[in-house]
CSV table of C-alpha atoms in Angstrom, one decimal:
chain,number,residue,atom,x,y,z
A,1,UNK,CA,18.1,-49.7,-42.6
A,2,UNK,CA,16.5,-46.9,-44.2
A,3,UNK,CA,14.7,-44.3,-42.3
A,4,UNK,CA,14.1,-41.8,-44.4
A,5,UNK,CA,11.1,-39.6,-44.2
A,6,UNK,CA,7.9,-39.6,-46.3
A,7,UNK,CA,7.6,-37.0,-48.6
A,8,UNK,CA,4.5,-35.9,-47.0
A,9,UNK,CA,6.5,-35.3,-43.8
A,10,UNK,CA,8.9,-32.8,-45.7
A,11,UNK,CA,6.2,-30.8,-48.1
A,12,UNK,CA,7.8,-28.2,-50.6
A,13,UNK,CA,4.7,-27.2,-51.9
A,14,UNK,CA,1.6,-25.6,-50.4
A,15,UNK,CA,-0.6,-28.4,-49.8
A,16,UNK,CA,-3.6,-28.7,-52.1
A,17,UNK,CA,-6.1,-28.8,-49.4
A,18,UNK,CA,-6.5,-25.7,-47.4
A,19,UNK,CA,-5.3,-25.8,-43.6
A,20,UNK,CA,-7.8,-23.8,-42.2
A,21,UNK,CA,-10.3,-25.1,-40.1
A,22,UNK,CA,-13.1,-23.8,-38.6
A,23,UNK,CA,-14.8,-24.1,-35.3
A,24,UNK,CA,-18.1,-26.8,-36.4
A,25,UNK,CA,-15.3,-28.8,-38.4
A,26,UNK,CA,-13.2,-28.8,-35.3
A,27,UNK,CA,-15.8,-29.7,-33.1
A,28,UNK,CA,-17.1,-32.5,-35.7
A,29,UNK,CA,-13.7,-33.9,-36.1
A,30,UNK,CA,-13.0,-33.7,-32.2
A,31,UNK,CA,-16.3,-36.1,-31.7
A,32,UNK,CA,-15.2,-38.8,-34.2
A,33,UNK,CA,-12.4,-39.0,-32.5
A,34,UNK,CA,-13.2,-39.5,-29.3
A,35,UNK,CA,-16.1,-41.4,-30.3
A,36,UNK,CA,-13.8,-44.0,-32.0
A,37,UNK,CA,-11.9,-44.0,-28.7
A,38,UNK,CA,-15.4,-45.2,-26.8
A,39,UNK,CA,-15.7,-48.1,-29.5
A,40,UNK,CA,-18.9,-49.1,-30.8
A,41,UNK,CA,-20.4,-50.5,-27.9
A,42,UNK,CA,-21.5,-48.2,-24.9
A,43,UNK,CA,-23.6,-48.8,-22.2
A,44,UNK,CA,-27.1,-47.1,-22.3
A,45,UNK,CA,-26.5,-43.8,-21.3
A,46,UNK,CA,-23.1,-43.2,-21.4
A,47,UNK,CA,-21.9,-40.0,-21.7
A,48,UNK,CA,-20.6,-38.8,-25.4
A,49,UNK,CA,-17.1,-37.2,-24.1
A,50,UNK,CA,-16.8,-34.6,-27.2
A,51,UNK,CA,-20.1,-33.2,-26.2
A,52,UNK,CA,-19.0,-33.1,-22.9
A,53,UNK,CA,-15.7,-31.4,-23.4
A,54,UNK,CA,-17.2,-29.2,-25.9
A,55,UNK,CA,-20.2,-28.2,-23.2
A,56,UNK,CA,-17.4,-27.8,-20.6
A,57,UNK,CA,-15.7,-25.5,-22.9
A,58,UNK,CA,-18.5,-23.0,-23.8
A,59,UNK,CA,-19.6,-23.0,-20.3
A,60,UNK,CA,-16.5,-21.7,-19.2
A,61,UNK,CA,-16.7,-18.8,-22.4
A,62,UNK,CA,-20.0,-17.8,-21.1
A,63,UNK,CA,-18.4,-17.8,-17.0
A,64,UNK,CA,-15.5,-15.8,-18.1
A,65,UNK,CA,-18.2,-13.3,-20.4
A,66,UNK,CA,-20.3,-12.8,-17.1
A,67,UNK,CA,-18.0,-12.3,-14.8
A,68,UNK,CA,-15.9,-9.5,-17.2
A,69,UNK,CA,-19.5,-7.6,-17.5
A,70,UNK,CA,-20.2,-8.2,-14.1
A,71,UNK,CA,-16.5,-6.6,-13.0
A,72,UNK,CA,-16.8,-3.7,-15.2
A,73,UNK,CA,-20.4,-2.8,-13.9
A,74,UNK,CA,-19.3,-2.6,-10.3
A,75,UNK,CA,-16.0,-0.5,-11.9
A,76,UNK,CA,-18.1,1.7,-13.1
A,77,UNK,CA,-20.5,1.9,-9.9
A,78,UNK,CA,-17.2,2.6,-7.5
A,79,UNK,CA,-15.8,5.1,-9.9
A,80,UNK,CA,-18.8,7.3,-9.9
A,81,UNK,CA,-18.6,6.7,-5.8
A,82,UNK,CA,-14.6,7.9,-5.7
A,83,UNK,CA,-15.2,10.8,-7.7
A,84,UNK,CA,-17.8,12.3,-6.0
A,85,UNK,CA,-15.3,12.2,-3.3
A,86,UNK,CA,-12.5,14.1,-5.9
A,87,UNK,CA,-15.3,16.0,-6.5
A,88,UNK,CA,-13.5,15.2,-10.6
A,89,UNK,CA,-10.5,14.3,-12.4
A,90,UNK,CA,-7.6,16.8,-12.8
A,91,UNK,CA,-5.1,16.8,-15.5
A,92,UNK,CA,-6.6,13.7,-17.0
A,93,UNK,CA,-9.4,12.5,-18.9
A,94,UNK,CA,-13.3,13.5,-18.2
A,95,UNK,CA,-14.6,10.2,-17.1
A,96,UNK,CA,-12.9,8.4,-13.7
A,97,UNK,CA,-10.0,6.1,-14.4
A,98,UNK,CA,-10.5,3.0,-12.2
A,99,UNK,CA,-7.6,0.9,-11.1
A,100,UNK,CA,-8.6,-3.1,-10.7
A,101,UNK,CA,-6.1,-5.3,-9.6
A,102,UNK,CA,-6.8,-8.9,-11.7
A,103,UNK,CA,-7.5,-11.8,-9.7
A,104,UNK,CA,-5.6,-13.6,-11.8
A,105,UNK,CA,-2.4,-11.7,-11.2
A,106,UNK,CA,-3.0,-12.0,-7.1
A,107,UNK,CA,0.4,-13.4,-5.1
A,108,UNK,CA,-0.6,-16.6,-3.9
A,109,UNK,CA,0.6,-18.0,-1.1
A,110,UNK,CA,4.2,-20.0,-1.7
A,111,UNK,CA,3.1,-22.6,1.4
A,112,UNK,CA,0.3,-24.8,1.7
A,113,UNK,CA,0.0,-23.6,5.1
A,114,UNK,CA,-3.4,-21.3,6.1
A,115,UNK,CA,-2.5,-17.9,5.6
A,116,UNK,CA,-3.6,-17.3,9.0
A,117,UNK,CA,-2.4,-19.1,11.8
A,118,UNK,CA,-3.4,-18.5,15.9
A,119,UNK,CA,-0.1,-20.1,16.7
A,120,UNK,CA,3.2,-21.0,16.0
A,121,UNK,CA,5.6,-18.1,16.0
A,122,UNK,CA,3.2,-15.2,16.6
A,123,UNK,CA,4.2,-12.2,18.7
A,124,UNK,CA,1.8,-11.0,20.7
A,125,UNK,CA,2.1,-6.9,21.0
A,126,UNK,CA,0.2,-4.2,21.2
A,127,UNK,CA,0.4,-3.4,17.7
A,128,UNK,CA,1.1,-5.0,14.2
A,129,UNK,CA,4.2,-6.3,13.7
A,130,UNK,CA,5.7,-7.4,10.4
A,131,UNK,CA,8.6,-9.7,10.9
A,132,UNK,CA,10.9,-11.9,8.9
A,133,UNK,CA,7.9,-12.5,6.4
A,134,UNK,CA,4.9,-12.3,8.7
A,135,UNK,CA,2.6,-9.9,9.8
A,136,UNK,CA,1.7,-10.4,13.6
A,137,UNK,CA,-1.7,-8.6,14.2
A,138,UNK,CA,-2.3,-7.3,17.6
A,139,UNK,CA,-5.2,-10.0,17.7
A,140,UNK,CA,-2.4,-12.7,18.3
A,141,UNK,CA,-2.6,-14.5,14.6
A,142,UNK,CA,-0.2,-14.6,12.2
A,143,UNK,CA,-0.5,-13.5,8.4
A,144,UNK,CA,2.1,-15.0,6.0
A,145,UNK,CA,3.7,-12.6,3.5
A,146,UNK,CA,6.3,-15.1,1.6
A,147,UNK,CA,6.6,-13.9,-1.9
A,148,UNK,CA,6.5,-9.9,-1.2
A,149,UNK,CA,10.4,-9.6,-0.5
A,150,UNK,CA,11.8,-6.9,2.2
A,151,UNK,CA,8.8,-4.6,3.1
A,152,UNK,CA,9.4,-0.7,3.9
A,153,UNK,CA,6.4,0.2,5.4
A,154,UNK,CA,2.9,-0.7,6.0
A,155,UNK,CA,-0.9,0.9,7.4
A,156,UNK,CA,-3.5,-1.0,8.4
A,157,UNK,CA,-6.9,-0.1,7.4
A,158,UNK,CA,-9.4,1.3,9.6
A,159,UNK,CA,-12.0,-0.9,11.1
A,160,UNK,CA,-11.3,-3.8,9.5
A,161,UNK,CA,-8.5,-6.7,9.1
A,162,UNK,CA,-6.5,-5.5,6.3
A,163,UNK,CA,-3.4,-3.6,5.9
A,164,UNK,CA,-1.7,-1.8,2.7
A,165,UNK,CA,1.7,-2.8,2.7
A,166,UNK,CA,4.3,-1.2,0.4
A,167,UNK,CA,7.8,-3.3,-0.8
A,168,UNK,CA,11.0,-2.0,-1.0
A,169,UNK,CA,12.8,0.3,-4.3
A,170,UNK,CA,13.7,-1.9,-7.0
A,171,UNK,CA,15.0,-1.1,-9.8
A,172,UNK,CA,11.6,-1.2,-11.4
A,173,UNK,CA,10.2,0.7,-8.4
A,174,UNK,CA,7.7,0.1,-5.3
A,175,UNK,CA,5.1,-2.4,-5.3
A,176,UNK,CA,1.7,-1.7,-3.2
A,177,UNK,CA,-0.1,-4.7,-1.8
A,178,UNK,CA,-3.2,-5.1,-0.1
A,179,UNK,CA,-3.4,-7.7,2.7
A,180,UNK,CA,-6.2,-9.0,4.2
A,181,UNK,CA,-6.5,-12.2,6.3
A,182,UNK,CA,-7.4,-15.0,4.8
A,183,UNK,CA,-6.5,-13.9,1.1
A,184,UNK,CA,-3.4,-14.3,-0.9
A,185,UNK,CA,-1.9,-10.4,-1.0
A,186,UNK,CA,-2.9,-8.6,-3.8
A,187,UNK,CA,-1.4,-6.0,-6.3
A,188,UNK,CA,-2.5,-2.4,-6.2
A,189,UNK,CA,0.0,-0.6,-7.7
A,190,UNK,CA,3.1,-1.5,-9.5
A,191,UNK,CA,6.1,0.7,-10.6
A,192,UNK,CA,5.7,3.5,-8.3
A,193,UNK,CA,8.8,5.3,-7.1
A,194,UNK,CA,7.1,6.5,-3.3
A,195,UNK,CA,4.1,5.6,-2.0
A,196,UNK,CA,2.1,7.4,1.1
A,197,UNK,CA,-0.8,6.5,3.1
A,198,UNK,CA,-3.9,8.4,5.0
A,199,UNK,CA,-3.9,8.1,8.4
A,200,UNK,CA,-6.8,5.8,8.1
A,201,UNK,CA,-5.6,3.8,5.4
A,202,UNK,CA,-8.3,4.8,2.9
A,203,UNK,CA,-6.5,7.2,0.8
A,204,UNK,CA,-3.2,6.5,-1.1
A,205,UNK,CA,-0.9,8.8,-3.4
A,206,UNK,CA,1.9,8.1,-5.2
A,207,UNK,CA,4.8,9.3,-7.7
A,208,UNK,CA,4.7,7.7,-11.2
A,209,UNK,CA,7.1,8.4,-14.0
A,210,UNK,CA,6.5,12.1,-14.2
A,211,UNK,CA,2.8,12.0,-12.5
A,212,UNK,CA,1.7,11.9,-8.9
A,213,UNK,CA,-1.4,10.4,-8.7
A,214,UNK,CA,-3.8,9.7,-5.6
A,215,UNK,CA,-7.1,7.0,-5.4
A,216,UNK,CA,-9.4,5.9,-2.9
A,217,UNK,CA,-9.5,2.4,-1.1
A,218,UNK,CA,-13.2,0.8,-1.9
A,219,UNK,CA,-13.1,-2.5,-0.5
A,220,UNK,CA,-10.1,-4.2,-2.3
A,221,UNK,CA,-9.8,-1.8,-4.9
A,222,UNK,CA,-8.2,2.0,-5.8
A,223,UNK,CA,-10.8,3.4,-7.4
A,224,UNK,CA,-11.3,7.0,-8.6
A,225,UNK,CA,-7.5,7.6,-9.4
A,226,UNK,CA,-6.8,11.4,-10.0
A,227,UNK,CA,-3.4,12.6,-11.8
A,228,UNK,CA,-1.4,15.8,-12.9
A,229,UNK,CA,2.1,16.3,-14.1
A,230,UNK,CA,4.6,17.2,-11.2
A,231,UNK,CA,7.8,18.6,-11.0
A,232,UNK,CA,10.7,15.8,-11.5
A,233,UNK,CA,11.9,15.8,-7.6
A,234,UNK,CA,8.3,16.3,-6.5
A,235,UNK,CA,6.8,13.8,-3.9
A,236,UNK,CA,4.1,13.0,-1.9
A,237,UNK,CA,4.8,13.4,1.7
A,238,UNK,CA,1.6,13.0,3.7
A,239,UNK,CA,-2.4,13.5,3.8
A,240,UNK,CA,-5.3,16.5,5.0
A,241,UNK,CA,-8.6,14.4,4.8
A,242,UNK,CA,-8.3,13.2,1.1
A,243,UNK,CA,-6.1,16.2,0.0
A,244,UNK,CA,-2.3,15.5,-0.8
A,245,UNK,CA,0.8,17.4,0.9
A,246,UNK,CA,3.2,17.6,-1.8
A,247,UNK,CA,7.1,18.2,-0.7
A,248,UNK,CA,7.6,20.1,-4.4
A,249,UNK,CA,11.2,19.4,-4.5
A,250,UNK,CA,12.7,16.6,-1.7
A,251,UNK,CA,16.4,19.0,-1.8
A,252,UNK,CA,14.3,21.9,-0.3
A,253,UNK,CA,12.0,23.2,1.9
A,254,UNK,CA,8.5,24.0,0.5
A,255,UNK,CA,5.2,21.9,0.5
A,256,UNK,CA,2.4,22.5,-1.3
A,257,UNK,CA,-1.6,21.0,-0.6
A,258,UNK,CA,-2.9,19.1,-3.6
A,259,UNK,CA,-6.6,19.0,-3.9
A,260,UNK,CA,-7.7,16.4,-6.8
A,261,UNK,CA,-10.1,17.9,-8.8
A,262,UNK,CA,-9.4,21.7,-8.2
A,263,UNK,CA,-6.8,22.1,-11.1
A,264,UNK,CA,-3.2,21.0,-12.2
A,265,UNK,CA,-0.7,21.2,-9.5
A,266,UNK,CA,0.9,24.3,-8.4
A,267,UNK,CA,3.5,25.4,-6.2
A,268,UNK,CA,2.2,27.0,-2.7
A,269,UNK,CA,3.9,30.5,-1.1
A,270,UNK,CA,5.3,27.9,1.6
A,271,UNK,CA,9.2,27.4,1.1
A,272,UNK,CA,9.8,26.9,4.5
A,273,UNK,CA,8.3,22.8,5.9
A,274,UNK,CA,11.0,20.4,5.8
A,275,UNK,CA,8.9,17.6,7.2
A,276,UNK,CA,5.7,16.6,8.4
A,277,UNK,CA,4.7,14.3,11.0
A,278,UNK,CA,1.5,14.3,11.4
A,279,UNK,CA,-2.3,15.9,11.4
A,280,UNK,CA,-3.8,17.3,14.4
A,281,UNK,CA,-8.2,16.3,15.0
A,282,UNK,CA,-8.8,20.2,14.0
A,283,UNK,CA,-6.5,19.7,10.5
A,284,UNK,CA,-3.3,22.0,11.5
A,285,UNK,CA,-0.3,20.2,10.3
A,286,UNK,CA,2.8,18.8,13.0
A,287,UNK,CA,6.0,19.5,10.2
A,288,UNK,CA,9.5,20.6,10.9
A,289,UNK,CA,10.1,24.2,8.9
A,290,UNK,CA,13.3,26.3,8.6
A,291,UNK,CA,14.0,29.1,10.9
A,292,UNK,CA,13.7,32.5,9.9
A,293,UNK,CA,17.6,33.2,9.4
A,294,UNK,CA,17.4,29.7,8.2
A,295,UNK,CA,20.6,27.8,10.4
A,296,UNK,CA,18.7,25.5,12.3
A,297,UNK,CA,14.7,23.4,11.9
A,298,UNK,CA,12.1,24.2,13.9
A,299,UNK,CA,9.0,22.3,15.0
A,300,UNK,CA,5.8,24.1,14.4
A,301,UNK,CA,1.9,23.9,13.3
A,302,UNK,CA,0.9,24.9,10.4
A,303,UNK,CA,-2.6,25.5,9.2
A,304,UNK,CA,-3.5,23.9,5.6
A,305,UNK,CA,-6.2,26.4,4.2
A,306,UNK,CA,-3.1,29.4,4.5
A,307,UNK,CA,-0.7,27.1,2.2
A,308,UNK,CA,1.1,25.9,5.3
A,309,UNK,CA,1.6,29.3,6.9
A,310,UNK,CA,3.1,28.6,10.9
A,311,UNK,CA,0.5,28.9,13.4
A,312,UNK,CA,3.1,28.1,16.3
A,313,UNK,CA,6.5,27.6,16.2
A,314,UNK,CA,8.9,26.1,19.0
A,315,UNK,CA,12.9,26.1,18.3
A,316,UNK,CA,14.0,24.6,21.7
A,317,UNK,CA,14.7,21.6,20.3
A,318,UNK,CA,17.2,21.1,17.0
A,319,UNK,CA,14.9,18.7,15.4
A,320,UNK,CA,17.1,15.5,13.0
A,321,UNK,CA,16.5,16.3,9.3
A,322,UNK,CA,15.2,12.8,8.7
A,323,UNK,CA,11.9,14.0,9.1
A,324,UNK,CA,11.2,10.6,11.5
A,325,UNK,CA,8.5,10.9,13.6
A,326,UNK,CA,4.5,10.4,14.5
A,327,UNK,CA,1.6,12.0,16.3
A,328,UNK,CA,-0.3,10.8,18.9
A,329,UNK,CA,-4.2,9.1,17.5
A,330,UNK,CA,-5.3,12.1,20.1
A,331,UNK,CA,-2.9,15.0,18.6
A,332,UNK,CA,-2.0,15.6,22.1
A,333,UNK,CA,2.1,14.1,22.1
A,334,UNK,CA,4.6,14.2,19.3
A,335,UNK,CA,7.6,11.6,19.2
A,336,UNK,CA,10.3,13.4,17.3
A,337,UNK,CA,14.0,12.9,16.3
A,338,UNK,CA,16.2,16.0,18.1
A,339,UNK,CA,19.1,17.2,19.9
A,340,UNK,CA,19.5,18.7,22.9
A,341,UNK,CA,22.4,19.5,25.1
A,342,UNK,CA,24.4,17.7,22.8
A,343,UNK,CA,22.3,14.3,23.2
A,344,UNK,CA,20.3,12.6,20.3
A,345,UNK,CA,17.8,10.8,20.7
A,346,UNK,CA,13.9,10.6,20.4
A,347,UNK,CA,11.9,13.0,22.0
A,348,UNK,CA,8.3,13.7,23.4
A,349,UNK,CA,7.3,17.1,22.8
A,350,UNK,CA,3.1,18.0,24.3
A,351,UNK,CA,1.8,19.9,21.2
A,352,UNK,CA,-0.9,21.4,23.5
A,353,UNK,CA,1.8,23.9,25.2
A,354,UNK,CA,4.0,24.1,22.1
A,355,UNK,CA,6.2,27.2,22.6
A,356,UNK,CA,6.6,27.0,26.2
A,357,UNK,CA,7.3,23.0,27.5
A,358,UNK,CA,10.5,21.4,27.4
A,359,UNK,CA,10.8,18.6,25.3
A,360,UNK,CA,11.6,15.1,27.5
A,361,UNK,CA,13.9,12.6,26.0
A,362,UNK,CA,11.7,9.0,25.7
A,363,UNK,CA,14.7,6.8,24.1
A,364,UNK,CA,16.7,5.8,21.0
A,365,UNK,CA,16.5,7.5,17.8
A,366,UNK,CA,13.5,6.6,15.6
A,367,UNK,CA,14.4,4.5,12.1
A,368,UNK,CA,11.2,3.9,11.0
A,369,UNK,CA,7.6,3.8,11.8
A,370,UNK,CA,5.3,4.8,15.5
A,371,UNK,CA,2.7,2.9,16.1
A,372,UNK,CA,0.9,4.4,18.7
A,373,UNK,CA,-1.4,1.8,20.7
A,374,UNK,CA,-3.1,4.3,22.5
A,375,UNK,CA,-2.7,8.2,23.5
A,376,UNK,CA,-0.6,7.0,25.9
A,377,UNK,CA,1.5,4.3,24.8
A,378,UNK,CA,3.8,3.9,21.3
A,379,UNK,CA,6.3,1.5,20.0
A,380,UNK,CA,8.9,2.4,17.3
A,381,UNK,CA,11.7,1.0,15.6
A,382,UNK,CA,14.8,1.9,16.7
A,383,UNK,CA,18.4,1.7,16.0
A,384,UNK,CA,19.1,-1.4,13.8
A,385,UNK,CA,16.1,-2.9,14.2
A,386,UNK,CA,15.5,-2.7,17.9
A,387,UNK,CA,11.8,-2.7,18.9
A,388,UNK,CA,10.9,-0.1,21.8
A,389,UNK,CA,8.1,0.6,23.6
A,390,UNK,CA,7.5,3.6,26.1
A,391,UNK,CA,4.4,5.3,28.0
A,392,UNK,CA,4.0,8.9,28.2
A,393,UNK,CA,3.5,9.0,31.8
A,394,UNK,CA,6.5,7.0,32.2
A,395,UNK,CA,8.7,9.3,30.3
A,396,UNK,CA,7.6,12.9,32.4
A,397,UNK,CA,8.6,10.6,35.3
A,398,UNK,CA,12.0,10.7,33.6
A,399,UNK,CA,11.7,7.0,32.2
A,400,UNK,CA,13.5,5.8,29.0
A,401,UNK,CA,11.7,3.8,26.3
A,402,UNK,CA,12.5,-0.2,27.0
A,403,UNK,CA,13.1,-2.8,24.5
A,404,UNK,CA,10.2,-5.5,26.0
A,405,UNK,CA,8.0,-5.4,23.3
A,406,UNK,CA,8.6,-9.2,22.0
A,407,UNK,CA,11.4,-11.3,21.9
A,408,UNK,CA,12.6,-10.1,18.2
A,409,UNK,CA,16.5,-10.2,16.6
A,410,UNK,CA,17.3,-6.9,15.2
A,411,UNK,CA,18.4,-8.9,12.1
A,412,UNK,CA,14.6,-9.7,11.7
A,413,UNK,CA,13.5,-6.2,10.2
A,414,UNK,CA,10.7,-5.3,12.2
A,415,UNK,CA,8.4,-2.9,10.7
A,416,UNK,CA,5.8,-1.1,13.1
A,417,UNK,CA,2.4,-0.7,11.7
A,418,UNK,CA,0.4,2.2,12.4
A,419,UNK,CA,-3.4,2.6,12.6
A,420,UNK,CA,-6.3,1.2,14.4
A,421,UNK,CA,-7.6,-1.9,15.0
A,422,UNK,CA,-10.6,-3.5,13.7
């Protein structure tokens, strides 16, 4: 049987009519169509379904139209708010650059379950929790996170019910979500190689390629992002109000304070804070700096306006280089990674009588996080992934931290979650 083609279905030639149609042809040859689909006979009345689709079609032109001017307006509105904050850009362009994270580019969730559940699985402590996947709020609900992969830290956002959570290092760098409770998470950043939080959760700054950059949380977006070039092993290590502590190279001591909008960044006269842990009410700075001769760290305050300069020091207790640790919401205790007589372990130092108190061992060596549920009461993770909990008065009694938080595997991952509750 022959099956050959046509010629028309194997042209050679350009064809003699042109192929280009435009958008009232289209439209007129789309109702034919569908018009000899109806048949001739219709009932009075009936809808003509190219007018419809056609309506449908330049309604949803004149949605998408609106709702791009309507985004960029309120851009533009919280830009001019975040940089009256910045008080200005530095080392970027004169007008505020204004991060929006597309809706369309949201995580959703990979269940049909709610994204926030009262039961089933929820670990009721007295913080947030993120475990295997899900965020357990202190509230006793449960926030799914399937879809963000391993998760290395997060903050939750003063006063309200959303946290910024930041992914692990890939090899195309950290990812920063926001999540709130009963929306999919959503993109902030993308690409960044360390991310840092405020206290309060409404300032973040990051390194990017050869920038470190720092924006301001309004509602669910960063808004008024600031930038300057940076050194290549510079890094963001913590927050003063909405300025930026800057550890200007992570093999060596020396931090400088980065105020966006005062000028590129510059190195400070400090070459001495190893770490910092923290922010006191008044603004001094809790860090770990080197000793004078340099052979051991010390803990000390250190006052921000005087580019870092000690205010206090206190060398009784060899403080861990790995910089773990966190300050009580009241700036009254420290829990701090040290050694003494030989034993390691976390310790609780009273910054009020720094200099002259001995620092009490509370437990197990801090790997992550504290989240500090009052003045008087943390939980950190310890170990391999070992939840503790201890009470300041509990520890001057000579009391260790204990491991009843919740009934969580080590293999789980737990990830403390500092800040306040809504």
């Amino acid at each position: 049987m022959n099956t050959g083609r046509p010629d028309a279905d194997n042209r050679t030639v350009p064809p003699e009519r042109s192929t280009a149609v435009g958008q009232d042809e289209l439209e007129r040859a789309l109702r034919e169509m569908l018009s000899r689909q109806a048949g001739e006979r219709r009932a009075p009345g009936a809808a003509d379904h190219a007018d419809l689709a056609i309506r449908r079609a330049n309604r949803g032109r004149r949605r998408r139209t609106f709702a791009g001017t309507a985004l960029a307006a309120v851009a533009t509105v919280l830009g001019s708010v975040g940089l009256g904050q910045f008080g200005g850009l530095a080392g970027g362009p004169a007008a505020p650059v204004v991060v929006l994270a597309d809706p369309d580019l949201t995580a959703a969730p990979t269940s049909a379950a709610p994204r926030s559940t009262e039961a089933g699985g929820t670990v009721r402590a007295e913080v947030d929790l993120i475990i295997a996947g899900s965020l357990h709020a202190r509230g006793g609900w449960r926030v799914d996170l399937a879809g963000l992969g391993p998760v290395d830290r997060a903050q939750r956002v003063a006063g309200t019910d959303s946290w910024l959570v930041a992914g692990a290092r890939t090899l195309a760098g950290r990812t920063l979500w926001l999540v709130r409770r009963d929306t999919p998470p959503q993109v902030l950043l993308a690409g960044a190689e360390s991310i840092v939080f405020a206290p309060d959760g409404r300032y973040v700054a990051w390194r990017e390629g050869s920038q470190l950059a720092t924006a301001m949380l309004v509602g669910h977006r960063l808004v008024a992002v600031s930038r300057v070039p940076a050194p290549v092993r510079a890094a963001p290590a913590g927050f003063v109000g909405n300025a930026v502590l800057v550890r200007w190279d992570e093999r060596a001591p020396g931090v400088t304070v980065w105020r966006p909008g005062t000028g590129p960044l510059t190195a400070g006269a400090d070459r001495r804070t190893i770490a910092v842990y923290g922010v006191l009410p008044d603004g001094r700075v809790v860090g770990q700096v080197a000793s004078d001769p340099g052979d051991r760290a010390c803990l000390a305050l250190l006052d921000p306006s005087r580019d870092l300069a000690p205010v206090r020091t206190d060398c009784e207790l060899r403080l861990r280089a790995d910089g773990r640790g966190g300050v009580s919401p009241d700036g009254r205790w420290l829990l701090v990674n040290g050694v003494k007589d030989g034993a390691a372990g976390a310790y609780l130092v009273d910054l009020a009588a720094l200099g002259r108190v001995v620092a009490r061992p509370a437990g197990p060596e801090v790997t992550g996080d504290v989240a500090w549920a009052s003045p008087q009461a943390a939980v950190y993770v310890a170990g391999e992934g070992a939840l503790k909990r201890f009470q300041v008065d509990g520890v001057l009694a000579g009391e260790q931290a204990t491991g009843d938080v919740a009934a969580v595997a080590p293999a789980d991952r737990p990830v403390v979650v500092p800040g306040e509750g809504g």
